[in-house]
Amino acid sequence: MVINSSIRYQRERLTIDDIDLESIVNEVGTPAYVYSLARIRDNFSCLNAALAPVHARLHFSVKANGNLDVLRTLKEVGAGFDCVSGGEIFRALNAGAAAKDIVFAGVGKTCSEIEYAVGRGVGWINAENLGELAHIDAIAAEADRQSVKVALRLNPQVTANTHPYMATGHGAAKFGLTSDVIRQNLNAPERYPRLDMTGIHMHVGSQLGDSKSTLAALDKLLALARDFPQIKTINLGGGLPVAYHLGETPPSLAPLAAELARRLNPYTVLLEPGRSLVADAGVLVADVLYVKRQAGQTFVIVDASMAELIRPALYGAHHEIMPLRKTNGETVTTQVVGPVCESADVLARDRDLPPLAPGDKIALMMAGAYGMTMASNYNARPRPPEVVVDGGRWWVSRRRETIEDMLIVEASFRRS
Ligand code: LLP
């Protein structure tokens, strides 16, 4: 059974780029994230090919997966980066990114983050409020930088078809500036002598159910941009959807690419894809600790939880569950839960799964995006390792945290 070009069952074992996942977790333990770098390269080249008519430059959204080997891999195939904090800029630079290939976004950048970004010479700052423009201008003057490229982020007042927590373009959202405010500021560039405001940015949401909101927002953006000939660059943000359910395929990008190409011909186009480049390249492997039948339900208690993968608890997100050893037994309606002391700590609800027993290992699929980056130490759980697979071999890219790691930053920690 083939899940994608990298992940498939071979001789009843779940493999990633032909390596038996069980052989990896036998060495590194569970829970563990495992990523295929080949799949990430594939996703990047497919997306580039699909968007060829638009000539878009892809800036990978680091918030989806900040692993240094993942970032380095994307840098090597030609990606730039979309960062939303000083920490993400530091990560991207550490992975070898050139500062000019970084766009810096975020609704609440601190002065020290702006100083860092300007000091390092990031390519673009996507700005979202007027106070921020004043800060960037002052910081550029202090750093003796003649000009900093700024793309004002438009709030297009368009509601995206997605989970409400991932919709960012509607009027009530905290993101962006209204077109009136953008117009006023583009009309008065003398207010910000060090800012080169030649770009406009938008991002209407993530895991978009269709392209209607993107195109509606783009039309509003273009109506604005056409009145300001200095606008040469348009950044469309991220949001391309992936298929979380087995057997589902994401919509073809061809119609959207054609629409974008038609509208964006005169402009330099940037995109900030996150999920679509990495989600299907990663799995989270967990071990079954106990099986408990109670109140007419079957609970499979595993050693991964909402601390390692928060998406099901936070968004009701669906992640397929694949046993590392394929079995053909009759399926059982199962609640797959973690050890965390919250009723929300359910990784899969009412899922028909083959019978599982303690010691069985399962993979939570499509965990390469917003998995490890959103992991926490809740319940004092050390964050899991990240393993990368490439060219027939694998290595621990980030080791498992230890219980000491979690205390080391506390002043009264005493080593015993
Ligand atoms: N650009 C901006 C300005 C963004 O806010 C985001 C995502 C992206 C790009 C990348 O979007 P993507 O291509 O990955 O859809 N934690 C949620 C997703 C939150 C997305 C936040 N912003 C999840 O687990 O689904």
mmCIF file of N, CA and C in Angstrom, residues 5-6 38 54 59 78 80 99 101 115 144 155 250 254 272 294 335-336 369 381 410:
data_model
loop_
_atom_site.group_PDB
_atom_site.id
_atom_site.type_symbol
_atom_site.label_atom_id
_atom_site.label_comp_id
_atom_site.label_asym_id
_atom_site.label_seq_id
_atom_site.Cartn_x
_atom_site.Cartn_y
_atom_site.Cartn_z
ATOM 1 N N SER A 5 5.135 9.088 -2.288
ATOM 2 C CA SER A 5 6.336 8.570 -2.942
ATOM 3 C C SER A 5 7.379 8.105 -1.927
ATOM 4 N N SER A 6 7.232 8.467 -0.668
ATOM 5 C CA SER A 6 8.226 8.081 0.332
ATOM 6 C C SER A 6 7.712 7.087 1.363
ATOM 7 N N ALA A 38 13.759 13.482 1.017
ATOM 8 C CA ALA A 38 13.466 13.297 -0.413
ATOM 9 C C ALA A 38 12.052 13.792 -0.726
ATOM 10 N N VAL A 54 3.382 31.405 -12.856
ATOM 11 C CA VAL A 54 3.342 32.605 -12.014
ATOM 12 C C VAL A 54 4.756 33.156 -11.754
ATOM 13 N N HIS A 59 9.018 31.068 -0.433
ATOM 14 C CA HIS A 59 9.649 31.274 0.874
ATOM 15 C C HIS A 59 8.981 30.320 1.850
ATOM 16 N N GLY A 78 16.640 25.792 -3.278
ATOM 17 C CA GLY A 78 16.366 27.144 -3.774
ATOM 18 C C GLY A 78 15.283 27.915 -3.058
ATOM 19 N N GLY A 80 13.523 30.364 -0.312
ATOM 20 C CA GLY A 80 13.765 31.405 0.680
ATOM 21 C C GLY A 80 12.940 31.031 1.915
ATOM 22 N N ALA A 99 20.419 36.196 4.392
ATOM 23 C CA ALA A 99 19.439 37.104 5.002
ATOM 24 C C ALA A 99 18.511 37.714 3.949
ATOM 25 N N ASP A 101 17.201 36.433 1.538
ATOM 26 C CA ASP A 101 16.157 35.492 1.124
ATOM 27 C C ASP A 101 15.137 35.240 2.227
ATOM 28 N N GLU A 115 15.370 45.140 15.202
ATOM 29 C CA GLU A 115 16.804 45.486 15.155
ATOM 30 C C GLU A 115 17.623 44.323 14.599
ATOM 31 N N ASP A 144 22.037 53.042 10.272
ATOM 32 C CA ASP A 144 22.604 53.658 9.089
ATOM 33 C C ASP A 144 22.262 52.898 7.810
ATOM 34 N N ASN A 155 -5.262 43.602 5.054
ATOM 35 C CA ASN A 155 -6.373 42.792 5.565
ATOM 36 C C ASN A 155 -7.487 42.954 4.540
ATOM 37 N N PRO A 250 -5.514 16.457 -2.739
ATOM 38 C CA PRO A 250 -5.750 17.903 -2.740
ATOM 39 C C PRO A 250 -6.074 18.368 -4.157
ATOM 40 N N ALA A 254 -3.421 23.693 -10.942
ATOM 41 C CA ALA A 254 -3.361 24.295 -12.280
ATOM 42 C C ALA A 254 -4.349 25.460 -12.471
ATOM 43 N N GLU A 272 4.443 32.001 0.426
ATOM 44 C CA GLU A 272 4.987 31.524 1.705
ATOM 45 C C GLU A 272 4.382 30.169 2.074
ATOM 46 N N GLN A 294 -13.695 0.300 28.410
ATOM 47 C CA GLN A 294 -14.438 0.931 29.500
ATOM 48 C C GLN A 294 -15.618 1.693 28.929
ATOM 49 N N GLN A 335 -10.594 4.739 20.501
ATOM 50 C CA GLN A 335 -10.203 6.091 20.926
ATOM 51 C C GLN A 335 -8.699 6.030 21.185
ATOM 52 N N VAL A 336 -7.927 6.743 20.371
ATOM 53 C CA VAL A 336 -6.481 6.742 20.587
ATOM 54 C C VAL A 336 -6.151 7.968 21.421
ATOM 55 N N ALA A 369 4.114 18.933 9.327
ATOM 56 C CA ALA A 369 3.838 20.366 9.442
ATOM 57 C C ALA A 369 3.089 20.646 10.739
ATOM 58 N N ARG A 381 6.836 16.852 29.910
ATOM 59 C CA ARG A 381 7.206 15.810 28.940
ATOM 60 C C ARG A 381 8.343 16.334 28.068
ATOM 61 N N GLU A 410 16.271 26.813 34.877
ATOM 62 C CA GLU A 410 15.708 27.305 36.136
ATOM 63 C C GLU A 410 16.834 27.561 37.146
#
